[in-house]
PDB file of C-alpha atoms in Angstrom:
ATOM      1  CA  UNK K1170      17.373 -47.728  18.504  1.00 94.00           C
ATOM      2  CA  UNK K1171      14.126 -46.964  16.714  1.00 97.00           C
ATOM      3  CA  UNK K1172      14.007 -43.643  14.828  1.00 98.00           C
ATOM      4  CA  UNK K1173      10.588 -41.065  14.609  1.00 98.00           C
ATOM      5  CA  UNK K1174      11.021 -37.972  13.072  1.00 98.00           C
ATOM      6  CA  UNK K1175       9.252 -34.860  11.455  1.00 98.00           C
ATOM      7  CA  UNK K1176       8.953 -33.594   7.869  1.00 98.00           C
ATOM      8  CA  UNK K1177       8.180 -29.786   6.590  1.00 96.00           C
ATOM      9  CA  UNK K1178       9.313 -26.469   5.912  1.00 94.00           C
ATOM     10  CA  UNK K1179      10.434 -24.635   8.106  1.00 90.00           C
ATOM     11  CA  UNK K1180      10.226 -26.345  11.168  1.00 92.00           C
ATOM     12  CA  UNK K1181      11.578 -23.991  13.657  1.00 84.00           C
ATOM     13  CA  UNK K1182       8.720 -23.871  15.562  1.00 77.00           C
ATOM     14  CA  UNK K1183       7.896 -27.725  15.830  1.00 86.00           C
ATOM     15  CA  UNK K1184       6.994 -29.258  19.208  1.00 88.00           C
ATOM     16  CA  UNK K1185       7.351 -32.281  18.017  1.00 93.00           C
ATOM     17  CA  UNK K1186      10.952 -32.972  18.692  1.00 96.00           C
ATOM     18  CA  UNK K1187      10.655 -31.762  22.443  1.00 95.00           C
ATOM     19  CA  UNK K1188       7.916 -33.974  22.942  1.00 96.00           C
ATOM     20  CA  UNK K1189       8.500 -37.308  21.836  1.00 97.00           C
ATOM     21  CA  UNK K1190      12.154 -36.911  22.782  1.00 98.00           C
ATOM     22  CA  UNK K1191      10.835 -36.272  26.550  1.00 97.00           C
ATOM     23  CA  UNK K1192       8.404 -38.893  26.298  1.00 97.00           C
ATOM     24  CA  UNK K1193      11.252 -41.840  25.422  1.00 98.00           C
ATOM     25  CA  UNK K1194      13.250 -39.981  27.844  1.00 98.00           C
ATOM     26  CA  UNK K1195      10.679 -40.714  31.034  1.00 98.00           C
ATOM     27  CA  UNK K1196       9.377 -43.756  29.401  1.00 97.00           C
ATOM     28  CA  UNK K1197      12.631 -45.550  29.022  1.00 98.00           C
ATOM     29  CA  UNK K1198      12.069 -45.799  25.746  1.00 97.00           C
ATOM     30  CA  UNK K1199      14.840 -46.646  23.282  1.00 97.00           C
ATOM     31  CA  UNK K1200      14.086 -44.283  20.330  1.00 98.00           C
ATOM     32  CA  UNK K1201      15.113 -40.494  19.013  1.00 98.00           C
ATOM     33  CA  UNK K1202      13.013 -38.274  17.166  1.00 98.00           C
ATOM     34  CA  UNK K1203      14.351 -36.040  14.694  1.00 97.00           C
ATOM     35  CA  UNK K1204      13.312 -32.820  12.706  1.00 97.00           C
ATOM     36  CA  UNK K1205      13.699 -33.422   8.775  1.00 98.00           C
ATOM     37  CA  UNK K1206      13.420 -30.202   7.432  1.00 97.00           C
ATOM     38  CA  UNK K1207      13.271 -30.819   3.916  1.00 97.00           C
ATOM     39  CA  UNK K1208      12.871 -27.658   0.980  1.00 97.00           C
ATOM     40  CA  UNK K1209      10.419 -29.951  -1.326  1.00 97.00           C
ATOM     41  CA  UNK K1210       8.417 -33.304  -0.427  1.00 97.00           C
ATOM     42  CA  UNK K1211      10.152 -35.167  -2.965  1.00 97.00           C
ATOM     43  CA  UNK K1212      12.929 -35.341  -0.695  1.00 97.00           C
ATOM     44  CA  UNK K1213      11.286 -37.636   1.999  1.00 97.00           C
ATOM     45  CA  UNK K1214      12.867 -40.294  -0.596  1.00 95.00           C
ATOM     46  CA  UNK K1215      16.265 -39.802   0.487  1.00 96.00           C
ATOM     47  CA  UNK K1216      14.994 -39.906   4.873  1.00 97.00           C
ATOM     48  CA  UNK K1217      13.298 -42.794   3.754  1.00 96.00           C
ATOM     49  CA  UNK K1218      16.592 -44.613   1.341  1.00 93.00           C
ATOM     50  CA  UNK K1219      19.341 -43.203   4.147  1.00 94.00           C
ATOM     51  CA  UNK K1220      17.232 -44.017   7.640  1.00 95.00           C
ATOM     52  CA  UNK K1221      16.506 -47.773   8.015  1.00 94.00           C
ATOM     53  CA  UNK K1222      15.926 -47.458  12.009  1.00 96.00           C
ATOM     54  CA  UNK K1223      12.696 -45.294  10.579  1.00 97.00           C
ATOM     55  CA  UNK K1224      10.096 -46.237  11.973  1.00 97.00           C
ATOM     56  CA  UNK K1225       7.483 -43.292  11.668  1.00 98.00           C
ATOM     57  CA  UNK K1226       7.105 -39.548  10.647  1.00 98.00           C
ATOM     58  CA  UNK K1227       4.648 -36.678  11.514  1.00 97.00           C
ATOM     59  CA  UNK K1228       3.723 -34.304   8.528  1.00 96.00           C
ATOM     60  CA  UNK K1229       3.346 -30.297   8.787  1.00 92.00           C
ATOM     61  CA  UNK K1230       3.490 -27.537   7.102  1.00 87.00           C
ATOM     62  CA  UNK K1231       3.295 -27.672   3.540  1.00 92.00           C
ATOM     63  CA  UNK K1232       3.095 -31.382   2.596  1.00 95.00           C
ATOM     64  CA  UNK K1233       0.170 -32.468   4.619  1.00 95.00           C
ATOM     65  CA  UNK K1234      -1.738 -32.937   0.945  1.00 95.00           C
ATOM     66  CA  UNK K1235       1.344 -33.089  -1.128  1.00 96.00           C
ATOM     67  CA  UNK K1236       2.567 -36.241   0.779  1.00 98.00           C
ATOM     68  CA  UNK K1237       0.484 -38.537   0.254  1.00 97.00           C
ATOM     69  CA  UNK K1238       1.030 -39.089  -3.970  1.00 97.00           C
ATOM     70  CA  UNK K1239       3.908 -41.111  -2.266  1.00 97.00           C
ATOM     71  CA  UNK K1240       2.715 -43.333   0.416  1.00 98.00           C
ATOM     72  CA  UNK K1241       1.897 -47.038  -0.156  1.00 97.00           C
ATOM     73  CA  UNK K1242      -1.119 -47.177   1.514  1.00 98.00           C
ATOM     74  CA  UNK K1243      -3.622 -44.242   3.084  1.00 98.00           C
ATOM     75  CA  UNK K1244      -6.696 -44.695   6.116  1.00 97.00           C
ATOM     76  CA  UNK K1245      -9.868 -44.335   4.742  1.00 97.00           C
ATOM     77  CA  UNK K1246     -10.600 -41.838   7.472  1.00 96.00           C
ATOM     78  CA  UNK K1247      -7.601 -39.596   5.851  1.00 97.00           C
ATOM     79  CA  UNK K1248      -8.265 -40.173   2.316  1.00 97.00           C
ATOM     80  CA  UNK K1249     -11.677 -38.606   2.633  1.00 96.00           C
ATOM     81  CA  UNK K1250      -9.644 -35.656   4.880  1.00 96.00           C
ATOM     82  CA  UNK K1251      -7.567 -35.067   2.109  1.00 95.00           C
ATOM     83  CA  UNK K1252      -4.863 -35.026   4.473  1.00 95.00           C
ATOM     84  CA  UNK K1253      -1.703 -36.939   6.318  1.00 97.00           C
ATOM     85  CA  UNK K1254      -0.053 -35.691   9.231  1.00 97.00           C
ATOM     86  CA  UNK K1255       1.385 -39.749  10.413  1.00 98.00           C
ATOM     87  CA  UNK K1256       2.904 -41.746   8.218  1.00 98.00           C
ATOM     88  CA  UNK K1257       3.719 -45.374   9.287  1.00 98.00           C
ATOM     89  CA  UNK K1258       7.229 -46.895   7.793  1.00 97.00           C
ATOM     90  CA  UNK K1259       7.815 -50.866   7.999  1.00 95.00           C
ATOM     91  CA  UNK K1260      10.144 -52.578   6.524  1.00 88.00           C
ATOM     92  CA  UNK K1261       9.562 -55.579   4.920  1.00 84.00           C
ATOM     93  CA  UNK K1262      11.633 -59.070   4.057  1.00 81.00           C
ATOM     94  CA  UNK K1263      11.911 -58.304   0.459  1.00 81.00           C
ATOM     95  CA  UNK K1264      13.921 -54.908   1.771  1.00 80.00           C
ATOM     96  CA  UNK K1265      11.131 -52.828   0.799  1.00 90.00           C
ATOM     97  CA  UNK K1266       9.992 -49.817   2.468  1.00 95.00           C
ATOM     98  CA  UNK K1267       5.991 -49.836   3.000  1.00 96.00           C
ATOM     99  CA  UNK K1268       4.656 -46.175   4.081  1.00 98.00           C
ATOM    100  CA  UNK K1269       1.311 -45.819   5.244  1.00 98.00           C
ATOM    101  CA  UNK K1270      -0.888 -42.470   5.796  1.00 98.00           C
ATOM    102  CA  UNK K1271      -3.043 -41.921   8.909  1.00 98.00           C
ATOM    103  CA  UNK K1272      -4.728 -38.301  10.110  1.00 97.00           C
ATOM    104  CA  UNK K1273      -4.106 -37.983  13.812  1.00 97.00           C
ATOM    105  CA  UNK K1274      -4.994 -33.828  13.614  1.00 96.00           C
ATOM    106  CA  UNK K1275      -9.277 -34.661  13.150  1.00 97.00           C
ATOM    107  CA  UNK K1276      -8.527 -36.998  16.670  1.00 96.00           C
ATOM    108  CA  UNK K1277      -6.683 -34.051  18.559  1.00 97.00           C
ATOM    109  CA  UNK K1278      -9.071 -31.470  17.188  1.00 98.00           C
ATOM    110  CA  UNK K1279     -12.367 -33.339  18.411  1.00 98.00           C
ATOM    111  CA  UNK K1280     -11.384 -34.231  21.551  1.00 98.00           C
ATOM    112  CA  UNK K1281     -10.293 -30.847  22.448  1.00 98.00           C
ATOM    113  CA  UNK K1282     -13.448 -28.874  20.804  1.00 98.00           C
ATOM    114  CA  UNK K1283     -15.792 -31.256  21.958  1.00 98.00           C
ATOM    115  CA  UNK K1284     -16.560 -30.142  25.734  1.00 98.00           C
ATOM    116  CA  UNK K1285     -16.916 -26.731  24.337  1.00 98.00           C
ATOM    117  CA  UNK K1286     -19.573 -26.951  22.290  1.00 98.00           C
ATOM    118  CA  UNK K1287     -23.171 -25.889  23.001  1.00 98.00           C
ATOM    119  CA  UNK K1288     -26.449 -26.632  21.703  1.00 98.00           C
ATOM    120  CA  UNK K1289     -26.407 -23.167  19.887  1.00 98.00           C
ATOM    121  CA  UNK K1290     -22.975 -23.664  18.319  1.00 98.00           C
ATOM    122  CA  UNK K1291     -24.551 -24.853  14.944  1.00 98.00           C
ATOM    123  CA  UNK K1292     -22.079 -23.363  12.326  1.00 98.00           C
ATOM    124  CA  UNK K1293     -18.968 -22.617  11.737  1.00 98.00           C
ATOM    125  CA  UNK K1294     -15.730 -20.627   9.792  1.00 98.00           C
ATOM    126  CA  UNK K1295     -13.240 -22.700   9.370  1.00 98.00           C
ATOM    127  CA  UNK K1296      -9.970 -19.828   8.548  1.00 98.00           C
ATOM    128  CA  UNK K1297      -7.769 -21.354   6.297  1.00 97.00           C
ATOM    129  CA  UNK K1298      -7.825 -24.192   3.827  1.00 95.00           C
ATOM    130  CA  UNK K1299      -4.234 -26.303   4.017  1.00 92.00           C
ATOM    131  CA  UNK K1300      -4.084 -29.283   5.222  1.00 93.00           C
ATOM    132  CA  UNK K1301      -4.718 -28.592   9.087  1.00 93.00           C
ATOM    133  CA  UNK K1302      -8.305 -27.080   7.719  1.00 96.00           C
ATOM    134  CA  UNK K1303      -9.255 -30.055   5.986  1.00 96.00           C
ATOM    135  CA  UNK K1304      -8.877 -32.283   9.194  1.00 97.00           C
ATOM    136  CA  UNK K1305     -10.966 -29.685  11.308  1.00 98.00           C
ATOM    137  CA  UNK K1306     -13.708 -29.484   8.656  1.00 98.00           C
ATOM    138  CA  UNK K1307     -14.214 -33.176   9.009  1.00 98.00           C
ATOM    139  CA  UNK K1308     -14.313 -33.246  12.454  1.00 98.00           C
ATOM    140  CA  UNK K1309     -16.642 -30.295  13.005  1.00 98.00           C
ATOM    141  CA  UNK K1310     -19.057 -32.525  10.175  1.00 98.00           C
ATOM    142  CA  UNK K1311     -18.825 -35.455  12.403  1.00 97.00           C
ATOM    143  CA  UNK K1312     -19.676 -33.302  15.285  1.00 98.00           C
ATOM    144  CA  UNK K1313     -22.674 -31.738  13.609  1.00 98.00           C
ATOM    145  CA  UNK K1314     -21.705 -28.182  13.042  1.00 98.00           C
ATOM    146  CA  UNK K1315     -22.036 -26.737   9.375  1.00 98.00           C
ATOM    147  CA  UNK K1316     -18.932 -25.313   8.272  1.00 98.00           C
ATOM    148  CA  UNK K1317     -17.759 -22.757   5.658  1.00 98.00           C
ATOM    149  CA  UNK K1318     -14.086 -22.313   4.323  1.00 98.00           C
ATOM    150  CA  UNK K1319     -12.603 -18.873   4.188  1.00 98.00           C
ATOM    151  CA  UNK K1320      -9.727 -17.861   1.989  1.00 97.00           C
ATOM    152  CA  UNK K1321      -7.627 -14.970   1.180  1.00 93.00           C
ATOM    153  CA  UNK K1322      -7.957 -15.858  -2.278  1.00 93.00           C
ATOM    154  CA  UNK K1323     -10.900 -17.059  -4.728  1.00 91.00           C
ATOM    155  CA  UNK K1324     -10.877 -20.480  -4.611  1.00 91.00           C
ATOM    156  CA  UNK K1325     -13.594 -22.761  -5.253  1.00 92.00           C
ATOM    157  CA  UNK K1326     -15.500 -23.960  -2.201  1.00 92.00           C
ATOM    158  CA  UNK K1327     -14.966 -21.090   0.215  1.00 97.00           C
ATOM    159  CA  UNK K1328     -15.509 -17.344   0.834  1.00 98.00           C
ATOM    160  CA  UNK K1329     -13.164 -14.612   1.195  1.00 97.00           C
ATOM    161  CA  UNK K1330     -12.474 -12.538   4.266  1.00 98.00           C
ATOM    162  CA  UNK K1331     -14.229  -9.457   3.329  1.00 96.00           C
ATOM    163  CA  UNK K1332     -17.400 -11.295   2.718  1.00 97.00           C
ATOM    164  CA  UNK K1333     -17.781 -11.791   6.603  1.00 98.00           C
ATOM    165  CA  UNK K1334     -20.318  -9.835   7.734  1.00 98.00           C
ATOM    166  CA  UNK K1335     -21.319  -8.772  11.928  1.00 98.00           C
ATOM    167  CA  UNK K1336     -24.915 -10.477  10.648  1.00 98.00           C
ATOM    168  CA  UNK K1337     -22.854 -13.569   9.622  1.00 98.00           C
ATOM    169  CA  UNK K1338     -21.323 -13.929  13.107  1.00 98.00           C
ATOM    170  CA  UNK K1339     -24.850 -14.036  14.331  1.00 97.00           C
ATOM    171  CA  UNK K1340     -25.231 -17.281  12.523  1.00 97.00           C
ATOM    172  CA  UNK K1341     -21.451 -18.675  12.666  1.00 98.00           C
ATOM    173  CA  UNK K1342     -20.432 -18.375  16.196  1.00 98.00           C
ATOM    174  CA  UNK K1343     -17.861 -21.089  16.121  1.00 98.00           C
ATOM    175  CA  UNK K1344     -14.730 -20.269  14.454  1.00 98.00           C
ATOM    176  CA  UNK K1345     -11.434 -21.395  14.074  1.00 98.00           C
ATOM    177  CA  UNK K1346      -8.359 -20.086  12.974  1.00 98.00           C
ATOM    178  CA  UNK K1347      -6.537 -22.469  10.882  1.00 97.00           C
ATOM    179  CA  UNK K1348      -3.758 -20.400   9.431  1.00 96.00           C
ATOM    180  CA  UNK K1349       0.035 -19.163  10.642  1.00 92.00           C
ATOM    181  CA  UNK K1350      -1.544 -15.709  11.259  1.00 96.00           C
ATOM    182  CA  UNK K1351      -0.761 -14.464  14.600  1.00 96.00           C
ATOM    183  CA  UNK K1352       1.855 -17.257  15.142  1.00 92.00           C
ATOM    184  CA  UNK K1353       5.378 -16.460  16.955  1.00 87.00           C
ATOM    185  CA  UNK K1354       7.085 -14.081  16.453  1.00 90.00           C
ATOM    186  CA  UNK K1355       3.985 -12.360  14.538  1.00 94.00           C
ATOM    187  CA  UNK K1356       2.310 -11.545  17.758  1.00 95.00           C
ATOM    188  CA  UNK K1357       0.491  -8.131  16.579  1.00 97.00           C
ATOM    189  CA  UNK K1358      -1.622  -9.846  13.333  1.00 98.00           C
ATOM    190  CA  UNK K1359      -5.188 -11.735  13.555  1.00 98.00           C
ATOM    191  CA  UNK K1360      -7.515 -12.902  10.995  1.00 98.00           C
ATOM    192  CA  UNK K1361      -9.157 -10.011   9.454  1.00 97.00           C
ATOM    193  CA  UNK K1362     -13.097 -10.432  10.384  1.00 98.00           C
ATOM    194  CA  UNK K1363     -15.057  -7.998  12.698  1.00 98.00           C
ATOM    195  CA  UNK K1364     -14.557  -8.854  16.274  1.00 98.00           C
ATOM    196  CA  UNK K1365     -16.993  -6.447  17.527  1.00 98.00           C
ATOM    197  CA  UNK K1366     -19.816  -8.912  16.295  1.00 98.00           C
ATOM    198  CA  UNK K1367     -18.169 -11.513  18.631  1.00 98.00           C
ATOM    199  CA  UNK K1368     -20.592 -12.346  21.898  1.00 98.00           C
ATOM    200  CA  UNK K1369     -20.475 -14.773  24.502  1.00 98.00           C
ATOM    201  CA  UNK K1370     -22.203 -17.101  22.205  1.00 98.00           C
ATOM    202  CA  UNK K1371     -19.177 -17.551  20.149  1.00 98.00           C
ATOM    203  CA  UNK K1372     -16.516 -19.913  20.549  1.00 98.00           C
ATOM    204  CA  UNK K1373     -13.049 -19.125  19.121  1.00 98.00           C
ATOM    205  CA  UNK K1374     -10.806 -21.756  18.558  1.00 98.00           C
ATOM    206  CA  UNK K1375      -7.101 -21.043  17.419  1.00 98.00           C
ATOM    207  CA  UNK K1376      -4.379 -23.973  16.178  1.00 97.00           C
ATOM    208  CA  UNK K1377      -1.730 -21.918  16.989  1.00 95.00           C
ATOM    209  CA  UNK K1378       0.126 -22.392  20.388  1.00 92.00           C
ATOM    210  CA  UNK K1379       2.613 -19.952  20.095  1.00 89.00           C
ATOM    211  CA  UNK K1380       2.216 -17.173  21.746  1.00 93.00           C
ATOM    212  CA  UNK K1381      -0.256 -19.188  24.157  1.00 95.00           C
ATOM    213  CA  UNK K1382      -2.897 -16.680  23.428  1.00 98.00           C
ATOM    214  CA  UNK K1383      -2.931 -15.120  20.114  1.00 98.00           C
ATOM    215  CA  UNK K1384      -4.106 -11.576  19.364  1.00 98.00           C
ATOM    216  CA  UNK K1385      -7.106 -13.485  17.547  1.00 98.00           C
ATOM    217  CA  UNK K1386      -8.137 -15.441  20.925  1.00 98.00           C
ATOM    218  CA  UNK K1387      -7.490 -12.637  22.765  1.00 98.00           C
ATOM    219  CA  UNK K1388      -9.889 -10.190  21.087  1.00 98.00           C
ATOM    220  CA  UNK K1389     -12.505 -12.464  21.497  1.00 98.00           C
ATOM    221  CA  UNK K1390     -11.834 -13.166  24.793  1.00 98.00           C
ATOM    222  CA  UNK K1391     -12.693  -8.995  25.449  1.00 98.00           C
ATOM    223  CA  UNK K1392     -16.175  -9.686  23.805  1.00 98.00           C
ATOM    224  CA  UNK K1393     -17.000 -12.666  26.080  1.00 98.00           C
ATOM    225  CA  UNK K1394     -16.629 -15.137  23.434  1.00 98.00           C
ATOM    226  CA  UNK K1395     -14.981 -19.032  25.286  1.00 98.00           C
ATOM    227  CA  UNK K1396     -11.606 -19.311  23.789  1.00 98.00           C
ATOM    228  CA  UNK K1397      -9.094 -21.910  23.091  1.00 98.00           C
ATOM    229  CA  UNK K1398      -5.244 -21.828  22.044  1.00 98.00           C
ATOM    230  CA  UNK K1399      -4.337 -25.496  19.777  1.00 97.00           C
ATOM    231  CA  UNK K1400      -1.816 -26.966  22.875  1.00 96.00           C
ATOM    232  CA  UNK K1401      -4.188 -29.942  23.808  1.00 97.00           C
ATOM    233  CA  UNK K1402      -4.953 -30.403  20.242  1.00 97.00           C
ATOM    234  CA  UNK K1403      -1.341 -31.147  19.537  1.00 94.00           C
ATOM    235  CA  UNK K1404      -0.757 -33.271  22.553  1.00 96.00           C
ATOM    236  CA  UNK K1405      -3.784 -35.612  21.697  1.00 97.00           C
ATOM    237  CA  UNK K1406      -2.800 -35.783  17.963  1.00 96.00           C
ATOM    238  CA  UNK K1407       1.040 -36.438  19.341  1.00 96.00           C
ATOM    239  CA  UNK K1408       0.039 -39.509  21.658  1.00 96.00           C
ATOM    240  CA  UNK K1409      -2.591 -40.908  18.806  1.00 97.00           C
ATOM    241  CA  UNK K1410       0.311 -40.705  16.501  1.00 97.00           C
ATOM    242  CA  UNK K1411       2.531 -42.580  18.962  1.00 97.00           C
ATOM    243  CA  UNK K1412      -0.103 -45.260  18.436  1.00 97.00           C
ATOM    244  CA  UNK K1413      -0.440 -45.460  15.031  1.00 97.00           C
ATOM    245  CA  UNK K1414       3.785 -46.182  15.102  1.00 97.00           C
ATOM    246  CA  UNK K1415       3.380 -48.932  17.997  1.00 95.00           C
ATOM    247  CA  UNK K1416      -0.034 -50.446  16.246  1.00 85.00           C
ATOM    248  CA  UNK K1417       0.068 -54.489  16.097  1.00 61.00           C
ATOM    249  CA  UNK K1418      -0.519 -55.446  12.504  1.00 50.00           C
ATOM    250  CA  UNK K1419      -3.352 -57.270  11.690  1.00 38.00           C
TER     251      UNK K1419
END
């Protein structure tokens, strides 16, 4: 039986496991997937030295970036992310382990914003910057919206909260919320930017699939603005991660 599995902390509210287990289920297909809630990413040693039926892993919450310092091998496409969310194991005849890195979030993410857009959706916020951010930023890029990073904290690269103005929203109708806030069982908080500058012309995009609308989406939704909850993001990035495991080598 092959083995698939998920890495992070915590990991209470992963889908993952529900998924892919359902999926072999209907399928027929002779594999378990397991949640591998580990405290710090130097522990994905011991899955990897203690699991030989391994045959992949998904990434979340926190080690996205931290992760990949110990893969063999990372895709170009998630190099220049800065991010992993699928990591590839093989095992080779010398006994060794081989783990390679692949960003299945930027392919979930497109797919699902794409219809969306607009000819007047030209920029964006991008709310957050962990690892999840980093995947959206480059698909937005490839998509041809400008996008800005916005932080709680000074960090290089991005603006803080309190620098969004109504006249920015005029400019940056597309946003999306890349951080825990408003996630289950946190139902009552939302990014702090000023919803009564949202119109119909924006677009409000939220990662988050628990609740199925966040306060966030749903105070846009009262000023007109489209909105979108992150459910068919993760069930895109889930099935291109199911064929990044079941790839034929080259």
């Amino acid at each position: 039986m092959r083995k698939f599995g998920i890495i992070g902390y915590p990991l209470g509210h992963s889908f993952s496991p529900g998924f892919f287990n359902e999926k072999f289920k209907n399928e027929g297909i002779d594999a378990i997937y397991e949640k591998y809630e580990i405290p710090v990413v130097t522990d994905l040693q011991g899955i990897i030295d203690y699991t030989p039926e391994l045959c992949g892993l998904n990434v979340t919450i926190p080690y996205k970036e931290k992760v990949m310092s110990y893969l063999d091998t990372i895709s170009p496409e998630a190099r220049a992310i800065g991010a992993v969310n699928v990591i590839r194991v093989s095992h080779k005849e010398n006994g060794k382990t081989y783990l390679e890195g692949f960003n299945s979030d930027v392919i979930g993410f497109s797919l699902s914003i794409k219809p969306m857009l607009m000819p007047h959706h030209k920029k964006a916020l991008i709310l957050g910057t962990g690892g999840a951010s980093k995947a959206v930023n480059y698909a937005l890029h490839q998509l041809g919206l400008e996008t800005v990073f916005v932080s709680r904290s000074q960090k290089n690269g991005t603006i803080q909260y309190e620098q969004i103005t109504p006249e920015m929203l005029t400019e940056y109708n597309v946003i999306v919320n890349c951080t825990p806030c408003g996630m289950s069982p946190h139902f009552d908080e939302c990014p702090n930017i000023p919803y009564d500058a949202i119109t119909n012309k924006h677009l409000l995009y939220d990662l988050i699939y628990n609740p199925d609308e966040t306060l966030f989406l749903k105070r846009g939704r009262k000023q007109g603005a489209k909105t979108k909850n992150g459910l068919e993001m993760l069930l895109l990035q889930a099935e291109a991660g199911w064929d990044i495991w079941n790839r034929t080598e080259k």
